mmCIF file with all atom_site columns, N, CA and C in Angstrom:
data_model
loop_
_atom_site.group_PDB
_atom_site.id
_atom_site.type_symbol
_atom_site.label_atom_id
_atom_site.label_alt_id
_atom_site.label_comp_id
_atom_site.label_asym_id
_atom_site.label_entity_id
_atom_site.label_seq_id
_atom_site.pdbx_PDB_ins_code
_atom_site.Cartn_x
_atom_site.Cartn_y
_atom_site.Cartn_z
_atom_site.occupancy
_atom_site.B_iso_or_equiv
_atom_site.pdbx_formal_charge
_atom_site.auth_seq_id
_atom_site.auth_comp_id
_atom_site.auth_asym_id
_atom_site.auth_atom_id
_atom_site.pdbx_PDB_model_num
ATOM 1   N N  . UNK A 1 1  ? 5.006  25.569 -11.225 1.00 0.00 ? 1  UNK A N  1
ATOM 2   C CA . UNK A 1 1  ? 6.153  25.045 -10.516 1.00 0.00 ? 1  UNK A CA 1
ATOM 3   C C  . UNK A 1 1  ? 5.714  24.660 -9.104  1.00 0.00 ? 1  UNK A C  1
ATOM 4   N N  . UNK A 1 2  ? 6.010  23.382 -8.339  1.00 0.00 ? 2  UNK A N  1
ATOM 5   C CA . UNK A 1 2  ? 5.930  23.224 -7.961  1.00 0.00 ? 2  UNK A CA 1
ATOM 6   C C  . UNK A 1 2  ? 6.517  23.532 -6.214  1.00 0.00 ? 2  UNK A C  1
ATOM 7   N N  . UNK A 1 3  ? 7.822  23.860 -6.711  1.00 0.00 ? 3  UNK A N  1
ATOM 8   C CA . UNK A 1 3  ? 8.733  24.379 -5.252  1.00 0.00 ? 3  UNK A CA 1
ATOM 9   C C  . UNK A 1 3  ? 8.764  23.598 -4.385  1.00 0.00 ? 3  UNK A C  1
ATOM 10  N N  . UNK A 1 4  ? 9.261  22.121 -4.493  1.00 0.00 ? 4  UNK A N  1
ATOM 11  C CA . UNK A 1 4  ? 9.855  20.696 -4.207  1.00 0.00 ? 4  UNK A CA 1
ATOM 12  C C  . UNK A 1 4  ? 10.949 21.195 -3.590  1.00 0.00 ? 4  UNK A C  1
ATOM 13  N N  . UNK A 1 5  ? 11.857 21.942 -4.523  1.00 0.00 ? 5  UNK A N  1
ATOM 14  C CA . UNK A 1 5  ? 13.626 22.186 -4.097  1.00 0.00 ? 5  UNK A CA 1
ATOM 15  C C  . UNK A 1 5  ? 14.226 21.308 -4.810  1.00 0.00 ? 5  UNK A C  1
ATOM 16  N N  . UNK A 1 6  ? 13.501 20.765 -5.691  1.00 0.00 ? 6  UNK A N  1
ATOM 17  C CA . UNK A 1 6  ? 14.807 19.643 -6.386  1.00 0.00 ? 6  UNK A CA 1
ATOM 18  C C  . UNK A 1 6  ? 15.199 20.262 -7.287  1.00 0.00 ? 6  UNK A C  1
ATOM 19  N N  . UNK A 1 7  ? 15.416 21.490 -7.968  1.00 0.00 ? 7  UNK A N  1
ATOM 20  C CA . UNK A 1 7  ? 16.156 22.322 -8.630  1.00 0.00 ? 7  UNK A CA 1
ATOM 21  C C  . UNK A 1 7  ? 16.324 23.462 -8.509  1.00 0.00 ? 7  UNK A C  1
ATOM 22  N N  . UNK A 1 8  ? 17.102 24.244 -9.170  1.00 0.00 ? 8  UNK A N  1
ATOM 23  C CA . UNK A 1 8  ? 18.155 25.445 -9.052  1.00 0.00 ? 8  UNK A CA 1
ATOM 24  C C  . UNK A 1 8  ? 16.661 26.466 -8.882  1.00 0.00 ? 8  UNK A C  1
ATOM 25  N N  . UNK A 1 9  ? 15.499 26.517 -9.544  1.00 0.00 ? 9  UNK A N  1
ATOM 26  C CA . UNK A 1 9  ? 14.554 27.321 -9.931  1.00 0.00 ? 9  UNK A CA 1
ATOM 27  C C  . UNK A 1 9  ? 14.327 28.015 -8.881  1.00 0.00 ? 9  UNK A C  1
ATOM 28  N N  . UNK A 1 10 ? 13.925 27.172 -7.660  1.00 0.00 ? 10 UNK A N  1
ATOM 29  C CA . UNK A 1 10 ? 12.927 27.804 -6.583  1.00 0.00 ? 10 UNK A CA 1
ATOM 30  C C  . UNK A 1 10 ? 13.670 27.778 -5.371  1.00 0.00 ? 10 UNK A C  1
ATOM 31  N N  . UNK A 1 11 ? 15.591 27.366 -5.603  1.00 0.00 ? 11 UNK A N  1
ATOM 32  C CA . UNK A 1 11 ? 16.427 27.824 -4.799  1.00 0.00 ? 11 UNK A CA 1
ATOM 33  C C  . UNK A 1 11 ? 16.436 26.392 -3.504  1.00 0.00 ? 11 UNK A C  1
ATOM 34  N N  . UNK A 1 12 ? 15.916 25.658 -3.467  1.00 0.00 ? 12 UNK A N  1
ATOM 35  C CA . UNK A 1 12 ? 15.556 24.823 -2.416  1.00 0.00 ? 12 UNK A CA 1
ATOM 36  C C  . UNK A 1 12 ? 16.712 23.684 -2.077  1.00 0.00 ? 12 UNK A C  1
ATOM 37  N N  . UNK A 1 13 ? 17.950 23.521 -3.159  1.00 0.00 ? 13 UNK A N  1
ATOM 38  C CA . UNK A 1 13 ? 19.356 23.149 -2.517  1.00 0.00 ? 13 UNK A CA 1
ATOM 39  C C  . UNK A 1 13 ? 20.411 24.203 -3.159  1.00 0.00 ? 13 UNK A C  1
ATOM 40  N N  . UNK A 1 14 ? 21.844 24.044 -2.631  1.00 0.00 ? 14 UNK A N  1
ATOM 41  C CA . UNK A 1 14 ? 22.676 24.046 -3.046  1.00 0.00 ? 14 UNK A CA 1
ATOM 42  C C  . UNK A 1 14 ? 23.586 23.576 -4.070  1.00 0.00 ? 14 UNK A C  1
ATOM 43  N N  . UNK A 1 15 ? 23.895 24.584 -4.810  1.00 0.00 ? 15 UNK A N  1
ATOM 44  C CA . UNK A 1 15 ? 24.084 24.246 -6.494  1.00 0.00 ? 15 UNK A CA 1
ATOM 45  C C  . UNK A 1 15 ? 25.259 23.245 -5.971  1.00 0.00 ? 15 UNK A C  1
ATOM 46  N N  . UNK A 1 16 ? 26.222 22.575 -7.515  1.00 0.00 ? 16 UNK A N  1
ATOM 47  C CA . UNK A 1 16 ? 27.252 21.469 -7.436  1.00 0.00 ? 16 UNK A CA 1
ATOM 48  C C  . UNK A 1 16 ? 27.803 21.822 -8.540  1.00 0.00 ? 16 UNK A C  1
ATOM 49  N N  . UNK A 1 17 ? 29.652 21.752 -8.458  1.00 0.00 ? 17 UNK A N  1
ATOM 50  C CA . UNK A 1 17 ? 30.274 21.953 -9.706  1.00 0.00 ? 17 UNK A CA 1
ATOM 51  C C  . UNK A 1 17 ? 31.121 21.314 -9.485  1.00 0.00 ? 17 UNK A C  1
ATOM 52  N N  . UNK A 1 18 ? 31.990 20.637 -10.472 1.00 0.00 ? 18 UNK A N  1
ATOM 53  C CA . UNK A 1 18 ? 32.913 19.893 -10.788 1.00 0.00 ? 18 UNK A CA 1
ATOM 54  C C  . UNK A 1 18 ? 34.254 20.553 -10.395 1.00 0.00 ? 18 UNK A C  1
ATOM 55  N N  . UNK A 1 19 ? 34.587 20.153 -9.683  1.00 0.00 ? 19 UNK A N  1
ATOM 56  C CA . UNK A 1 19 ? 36.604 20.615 -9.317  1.00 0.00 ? 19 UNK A CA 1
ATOM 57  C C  . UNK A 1 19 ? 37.628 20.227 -10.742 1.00 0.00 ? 19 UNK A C  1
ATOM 58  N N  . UNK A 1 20 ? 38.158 21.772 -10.943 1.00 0.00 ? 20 UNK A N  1
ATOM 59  C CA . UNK A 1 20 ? 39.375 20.832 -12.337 1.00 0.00 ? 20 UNK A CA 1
ATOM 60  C C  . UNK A 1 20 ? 39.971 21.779 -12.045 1.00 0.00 ? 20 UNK A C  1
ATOM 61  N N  . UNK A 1 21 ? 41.693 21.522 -12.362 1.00 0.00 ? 21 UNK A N  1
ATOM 62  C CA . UNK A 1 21 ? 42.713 22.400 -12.993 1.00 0.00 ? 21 UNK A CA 1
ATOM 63  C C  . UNK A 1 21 ? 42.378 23.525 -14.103 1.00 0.00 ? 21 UNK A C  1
ATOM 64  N N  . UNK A 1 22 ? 42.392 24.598 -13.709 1.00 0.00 ? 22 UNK A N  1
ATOM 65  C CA . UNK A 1 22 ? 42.821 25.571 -14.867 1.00 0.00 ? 22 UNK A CA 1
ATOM 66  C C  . UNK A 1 22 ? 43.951 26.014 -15.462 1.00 0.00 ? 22 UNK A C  1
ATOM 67  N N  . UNK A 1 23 ? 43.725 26.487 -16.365 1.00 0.00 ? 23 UNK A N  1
ATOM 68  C CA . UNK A 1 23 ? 45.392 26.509 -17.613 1.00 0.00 ? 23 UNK A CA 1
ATOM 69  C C  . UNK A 1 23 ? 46.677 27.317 -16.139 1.00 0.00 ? 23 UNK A C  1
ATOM 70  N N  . UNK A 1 24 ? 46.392 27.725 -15.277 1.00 0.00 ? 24 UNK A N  1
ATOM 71  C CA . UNK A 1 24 ? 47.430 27.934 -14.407 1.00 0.00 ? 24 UNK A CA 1
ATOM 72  C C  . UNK A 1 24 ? 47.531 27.427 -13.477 1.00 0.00 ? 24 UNK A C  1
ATOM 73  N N  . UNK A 1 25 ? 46.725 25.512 -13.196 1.00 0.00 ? 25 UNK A N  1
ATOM 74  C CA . UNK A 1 25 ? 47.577 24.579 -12.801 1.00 0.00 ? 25 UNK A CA 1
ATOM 75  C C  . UNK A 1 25 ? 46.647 24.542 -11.374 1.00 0.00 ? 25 UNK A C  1
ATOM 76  N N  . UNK A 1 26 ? 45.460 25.829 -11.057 1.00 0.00 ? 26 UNK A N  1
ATOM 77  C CA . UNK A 1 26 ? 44.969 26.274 -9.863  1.00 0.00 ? 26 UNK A CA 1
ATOM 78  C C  . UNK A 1 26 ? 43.819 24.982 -10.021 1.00 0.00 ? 26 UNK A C  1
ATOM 79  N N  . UNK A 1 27 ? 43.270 24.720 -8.255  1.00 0.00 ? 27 UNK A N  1
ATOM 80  C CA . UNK A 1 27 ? 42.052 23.916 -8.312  1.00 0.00 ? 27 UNK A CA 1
ATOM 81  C C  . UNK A 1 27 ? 40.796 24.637 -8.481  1.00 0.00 ? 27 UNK A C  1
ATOM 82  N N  . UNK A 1 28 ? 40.162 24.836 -9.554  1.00 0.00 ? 28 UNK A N  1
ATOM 83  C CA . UNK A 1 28 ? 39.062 25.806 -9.444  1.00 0.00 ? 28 UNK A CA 1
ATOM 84  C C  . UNK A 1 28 ? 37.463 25.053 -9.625  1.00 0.00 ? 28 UNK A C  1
ATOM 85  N N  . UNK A 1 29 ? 36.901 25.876 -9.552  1.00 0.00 ? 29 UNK A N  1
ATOM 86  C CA . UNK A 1 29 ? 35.091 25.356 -10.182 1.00 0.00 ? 29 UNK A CA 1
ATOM 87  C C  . UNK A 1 29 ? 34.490 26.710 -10.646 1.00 0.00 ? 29 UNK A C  1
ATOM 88  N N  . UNK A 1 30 ? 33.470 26.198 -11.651 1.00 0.00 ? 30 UNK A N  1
ATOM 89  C CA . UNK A 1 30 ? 32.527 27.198 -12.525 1.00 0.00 ? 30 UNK A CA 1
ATOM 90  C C  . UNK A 1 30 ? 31.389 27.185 -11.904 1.00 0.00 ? 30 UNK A C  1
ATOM 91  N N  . UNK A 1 31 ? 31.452 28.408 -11.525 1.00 0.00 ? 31 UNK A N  1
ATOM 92  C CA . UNK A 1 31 ? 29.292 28.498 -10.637 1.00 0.00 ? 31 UNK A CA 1
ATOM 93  C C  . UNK A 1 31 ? 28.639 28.149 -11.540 1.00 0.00 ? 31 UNK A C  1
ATOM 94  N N  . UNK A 1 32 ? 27.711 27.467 -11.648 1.00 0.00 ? 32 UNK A N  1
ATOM 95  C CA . UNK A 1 32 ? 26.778 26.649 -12.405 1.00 0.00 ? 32 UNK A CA 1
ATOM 96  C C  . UNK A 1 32 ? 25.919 27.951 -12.952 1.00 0.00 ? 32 UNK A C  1
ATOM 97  N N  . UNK A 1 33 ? 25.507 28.858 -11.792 1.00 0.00 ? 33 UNK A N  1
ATOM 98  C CA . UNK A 1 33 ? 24.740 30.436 -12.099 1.00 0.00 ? 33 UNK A CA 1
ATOM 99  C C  . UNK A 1 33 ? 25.387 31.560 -12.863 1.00 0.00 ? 33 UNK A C  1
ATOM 100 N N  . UNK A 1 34 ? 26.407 31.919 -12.713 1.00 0.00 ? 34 UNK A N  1
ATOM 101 C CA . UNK A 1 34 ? 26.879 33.164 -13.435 1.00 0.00 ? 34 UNK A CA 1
ATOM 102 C C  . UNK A 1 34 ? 28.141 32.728 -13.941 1.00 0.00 ? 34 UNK A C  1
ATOM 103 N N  . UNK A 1 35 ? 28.469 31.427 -14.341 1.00 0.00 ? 35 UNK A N  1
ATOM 104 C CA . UNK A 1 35 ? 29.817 31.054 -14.895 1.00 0.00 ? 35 UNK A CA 1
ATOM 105 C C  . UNK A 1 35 ? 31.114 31.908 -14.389 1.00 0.00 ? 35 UNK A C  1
ATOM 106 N N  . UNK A 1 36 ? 31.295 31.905 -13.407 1.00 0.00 ? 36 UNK A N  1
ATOM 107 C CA . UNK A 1 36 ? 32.349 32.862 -12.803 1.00 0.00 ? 36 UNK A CA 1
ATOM 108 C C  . UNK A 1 36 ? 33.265 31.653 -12.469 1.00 0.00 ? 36 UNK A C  1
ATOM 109 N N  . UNK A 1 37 ? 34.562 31.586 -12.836 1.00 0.00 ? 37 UNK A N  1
ATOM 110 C CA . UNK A 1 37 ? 36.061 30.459 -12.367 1.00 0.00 ? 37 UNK A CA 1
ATOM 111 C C  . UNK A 1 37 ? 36.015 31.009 -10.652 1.00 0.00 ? 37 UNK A C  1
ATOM 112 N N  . UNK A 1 38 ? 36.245 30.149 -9.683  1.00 0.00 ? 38 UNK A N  1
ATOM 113 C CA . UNK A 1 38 ? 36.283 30.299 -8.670  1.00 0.00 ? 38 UNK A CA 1
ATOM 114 C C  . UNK A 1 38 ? 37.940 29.682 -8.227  1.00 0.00 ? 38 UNK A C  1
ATOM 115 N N  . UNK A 1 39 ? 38.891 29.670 -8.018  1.00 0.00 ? 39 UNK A N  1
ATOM 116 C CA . UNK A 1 39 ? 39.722 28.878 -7.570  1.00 0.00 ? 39 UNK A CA 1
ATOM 117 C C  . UNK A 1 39 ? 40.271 28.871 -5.996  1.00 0.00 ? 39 UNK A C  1
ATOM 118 N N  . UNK A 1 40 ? 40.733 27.834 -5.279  1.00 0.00 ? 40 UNK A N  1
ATOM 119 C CA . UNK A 1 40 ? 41.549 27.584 -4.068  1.00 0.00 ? 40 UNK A CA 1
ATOM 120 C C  . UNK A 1 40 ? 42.218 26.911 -4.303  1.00 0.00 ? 40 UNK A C  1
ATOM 121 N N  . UNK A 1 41 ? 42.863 26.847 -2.818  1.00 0.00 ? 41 UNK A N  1
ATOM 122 C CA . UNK A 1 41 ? 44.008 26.545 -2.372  1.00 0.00 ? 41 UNK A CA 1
ATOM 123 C C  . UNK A 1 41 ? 43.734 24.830 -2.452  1.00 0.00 ? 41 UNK A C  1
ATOM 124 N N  . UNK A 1 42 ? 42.953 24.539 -1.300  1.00 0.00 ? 42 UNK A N  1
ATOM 125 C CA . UNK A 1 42 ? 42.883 23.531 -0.638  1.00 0.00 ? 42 UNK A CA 1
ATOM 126 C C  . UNK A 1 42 ? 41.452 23.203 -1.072  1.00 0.00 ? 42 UNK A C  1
ATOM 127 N N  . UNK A 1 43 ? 40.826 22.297 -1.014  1.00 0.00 ? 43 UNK A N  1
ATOM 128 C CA . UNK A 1 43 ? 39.616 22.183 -0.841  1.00 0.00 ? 43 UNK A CA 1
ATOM 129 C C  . UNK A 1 43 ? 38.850 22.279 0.300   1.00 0.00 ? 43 UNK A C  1
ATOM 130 N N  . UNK A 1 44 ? 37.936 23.779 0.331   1.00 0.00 ? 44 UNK A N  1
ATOM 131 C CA . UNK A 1 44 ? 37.340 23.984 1.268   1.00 0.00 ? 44 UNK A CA 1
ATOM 132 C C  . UNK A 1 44 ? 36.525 22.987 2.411   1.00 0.00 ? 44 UNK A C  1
ATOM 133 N N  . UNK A 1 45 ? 36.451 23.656 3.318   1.00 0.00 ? 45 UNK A N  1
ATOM 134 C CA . UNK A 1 45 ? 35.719 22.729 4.735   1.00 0.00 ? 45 UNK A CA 1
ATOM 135 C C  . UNK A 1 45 ? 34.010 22.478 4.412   1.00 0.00 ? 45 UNK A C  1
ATOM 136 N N  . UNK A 1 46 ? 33.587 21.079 4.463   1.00 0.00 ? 46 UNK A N  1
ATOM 137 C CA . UNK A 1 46 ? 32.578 20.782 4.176   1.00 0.00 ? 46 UNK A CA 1
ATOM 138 C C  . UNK A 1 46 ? 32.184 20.702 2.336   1.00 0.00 ? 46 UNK A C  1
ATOM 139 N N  . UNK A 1 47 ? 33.131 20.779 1.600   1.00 0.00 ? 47 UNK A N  1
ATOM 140 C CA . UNK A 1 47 ? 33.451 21.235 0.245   1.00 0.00 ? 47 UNK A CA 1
ATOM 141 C C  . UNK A 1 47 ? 31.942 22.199 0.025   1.00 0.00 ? 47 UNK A C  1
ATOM 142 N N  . UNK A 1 48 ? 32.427 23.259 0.197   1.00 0.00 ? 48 UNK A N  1
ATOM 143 C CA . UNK A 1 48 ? 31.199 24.611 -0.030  1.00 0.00 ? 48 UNK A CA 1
ATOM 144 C C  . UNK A 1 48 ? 32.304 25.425 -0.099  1.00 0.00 ? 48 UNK A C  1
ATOM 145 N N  . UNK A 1 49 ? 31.726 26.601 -1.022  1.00 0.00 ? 49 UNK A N  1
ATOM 146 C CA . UNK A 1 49 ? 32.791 27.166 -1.073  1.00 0.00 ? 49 UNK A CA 1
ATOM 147 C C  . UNK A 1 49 ? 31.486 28.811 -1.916  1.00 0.00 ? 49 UNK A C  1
ATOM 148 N N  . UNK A 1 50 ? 31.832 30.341 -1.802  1.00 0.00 ? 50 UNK A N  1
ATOM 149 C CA . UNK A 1 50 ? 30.569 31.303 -2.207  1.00 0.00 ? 50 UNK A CA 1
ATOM 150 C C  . UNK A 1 50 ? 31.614 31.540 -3.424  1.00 0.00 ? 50 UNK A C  1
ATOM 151 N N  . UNK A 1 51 ? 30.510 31.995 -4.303  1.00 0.00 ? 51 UNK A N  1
ATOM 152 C CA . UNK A 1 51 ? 31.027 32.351 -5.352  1.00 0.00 ? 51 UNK A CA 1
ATOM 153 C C  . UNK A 1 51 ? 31.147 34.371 -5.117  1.00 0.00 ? 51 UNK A C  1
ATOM 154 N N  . UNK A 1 52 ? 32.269 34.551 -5.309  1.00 0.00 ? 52 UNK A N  1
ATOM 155 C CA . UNK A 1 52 ? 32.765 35.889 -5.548  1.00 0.00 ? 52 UNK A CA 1
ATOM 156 C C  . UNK A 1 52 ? 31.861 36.559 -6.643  1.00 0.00 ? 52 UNK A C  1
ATOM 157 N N  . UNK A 1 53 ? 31.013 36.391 -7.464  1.00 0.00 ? 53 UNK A N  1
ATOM 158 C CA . UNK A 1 53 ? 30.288 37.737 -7.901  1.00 0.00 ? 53 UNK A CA 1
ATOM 159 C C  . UNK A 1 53 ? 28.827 37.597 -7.694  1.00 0.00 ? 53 UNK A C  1
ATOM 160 N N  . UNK A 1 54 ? 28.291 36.655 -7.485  1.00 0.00 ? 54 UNK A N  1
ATOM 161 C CA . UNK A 1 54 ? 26.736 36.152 -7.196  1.00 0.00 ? 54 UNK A CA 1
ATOM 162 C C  . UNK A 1 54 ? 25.971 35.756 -5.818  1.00 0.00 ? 54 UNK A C  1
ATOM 163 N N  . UNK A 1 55 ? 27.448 35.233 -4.831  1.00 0.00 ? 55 UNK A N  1
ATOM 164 C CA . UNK A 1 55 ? 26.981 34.910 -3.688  1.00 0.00 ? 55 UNK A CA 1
ATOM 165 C C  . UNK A 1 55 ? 26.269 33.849 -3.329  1.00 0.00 ? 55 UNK A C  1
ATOM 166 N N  . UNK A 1 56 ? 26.318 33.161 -4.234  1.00 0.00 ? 56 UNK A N  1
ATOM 167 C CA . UNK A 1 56 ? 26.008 31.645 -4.426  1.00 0.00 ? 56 UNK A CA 1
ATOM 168 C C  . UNK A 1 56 ? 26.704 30.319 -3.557  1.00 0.00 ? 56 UNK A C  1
ATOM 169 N N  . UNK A 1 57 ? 26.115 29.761 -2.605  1.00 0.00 ? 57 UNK A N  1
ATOM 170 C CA . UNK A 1 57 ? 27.013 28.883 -2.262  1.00 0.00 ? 57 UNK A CA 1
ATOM 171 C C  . UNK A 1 57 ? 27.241 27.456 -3.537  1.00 0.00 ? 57 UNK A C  1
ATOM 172 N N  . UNK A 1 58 ? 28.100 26.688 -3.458  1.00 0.00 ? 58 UNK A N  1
ATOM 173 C CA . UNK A 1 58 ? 28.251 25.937 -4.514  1.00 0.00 ? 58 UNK A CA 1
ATOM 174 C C  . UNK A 1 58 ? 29.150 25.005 -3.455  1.00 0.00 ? 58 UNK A C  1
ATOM 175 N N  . UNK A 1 59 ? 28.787 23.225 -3.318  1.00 0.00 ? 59 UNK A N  1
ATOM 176 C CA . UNK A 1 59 ? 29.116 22.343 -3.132  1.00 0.00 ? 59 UNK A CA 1
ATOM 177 C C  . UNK A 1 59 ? 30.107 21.680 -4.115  1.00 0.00 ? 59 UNK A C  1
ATOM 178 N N  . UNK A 1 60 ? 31.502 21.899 -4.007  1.00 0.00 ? 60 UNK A N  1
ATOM 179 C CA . UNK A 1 60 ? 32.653 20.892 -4.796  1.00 0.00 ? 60 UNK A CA 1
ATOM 180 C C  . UNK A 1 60 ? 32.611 19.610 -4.926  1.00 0.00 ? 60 UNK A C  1
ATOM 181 N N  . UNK A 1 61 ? 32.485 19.102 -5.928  1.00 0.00 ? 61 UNK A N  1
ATOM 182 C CA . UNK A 1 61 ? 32.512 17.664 -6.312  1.00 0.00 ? 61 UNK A CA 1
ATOM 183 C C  . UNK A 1 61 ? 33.812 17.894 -6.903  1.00 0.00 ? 61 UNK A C  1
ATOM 184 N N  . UNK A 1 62 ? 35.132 17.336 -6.031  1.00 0.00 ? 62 UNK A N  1
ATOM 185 C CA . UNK A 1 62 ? 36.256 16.629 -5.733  1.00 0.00 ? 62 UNK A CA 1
ATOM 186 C C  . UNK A 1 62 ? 36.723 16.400 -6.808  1.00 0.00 ? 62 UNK A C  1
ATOM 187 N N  . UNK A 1 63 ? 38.118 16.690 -7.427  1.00 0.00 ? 63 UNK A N  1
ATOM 188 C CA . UNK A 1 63 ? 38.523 16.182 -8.487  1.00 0.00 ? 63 UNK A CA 1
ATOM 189 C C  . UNK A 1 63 ? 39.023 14.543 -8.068  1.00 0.00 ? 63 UNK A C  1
ATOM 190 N N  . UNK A 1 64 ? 38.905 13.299 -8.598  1.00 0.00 ? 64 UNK A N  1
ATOM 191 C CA . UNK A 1 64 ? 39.584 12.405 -8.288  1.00 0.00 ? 64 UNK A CA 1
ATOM 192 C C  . UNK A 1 64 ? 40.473 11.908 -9.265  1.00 0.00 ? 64 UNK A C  1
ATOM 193 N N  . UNK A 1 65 ? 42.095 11.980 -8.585  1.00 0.00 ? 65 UNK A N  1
ATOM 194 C CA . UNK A 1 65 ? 43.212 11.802 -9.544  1.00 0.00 ? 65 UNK A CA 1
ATOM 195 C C  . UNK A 1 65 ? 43.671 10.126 -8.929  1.00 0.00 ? 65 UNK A C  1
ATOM 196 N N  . UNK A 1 66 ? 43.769 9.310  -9.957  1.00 0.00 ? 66 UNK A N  1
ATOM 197 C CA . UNK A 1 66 ? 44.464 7.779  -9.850  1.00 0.00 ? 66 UNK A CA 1
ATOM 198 C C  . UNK A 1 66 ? 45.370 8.086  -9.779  1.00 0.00 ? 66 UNK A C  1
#
């Protein structure tokens, strides 16, 4: 391995998950690392947001509604 940072392996960015509704309507995302549902309010500042059991930061990619 090289340890570039262009993947999750050697830690060198910040993971990315998809923003969606869950069955109770909340804006949430799935840590890409320990599959843990994360949900808010609002969409966090700088869309980063830690995951509650891993400590993972994770960058929100925005739900976009037409």
């Amino acid at each position: 391995m090289s340890g570039c940072g262009s993947c999750s392996a050697c830690g060198g960015s910040d993971e990315r998950a998809q923003e969606y509704k869950n069955y109770y309507g909340q804006s949430a995302v799935k840590c890409p690392i320990c599959e843990t549902e994360i949900t808010f309010e609002k969409l966090p500042p700088g869309r980063k947001i830690k995951c509650t059991e891993c400590d993972s930061i994770i960058e929100v990619i925005p739900l976009l509604l037409n």
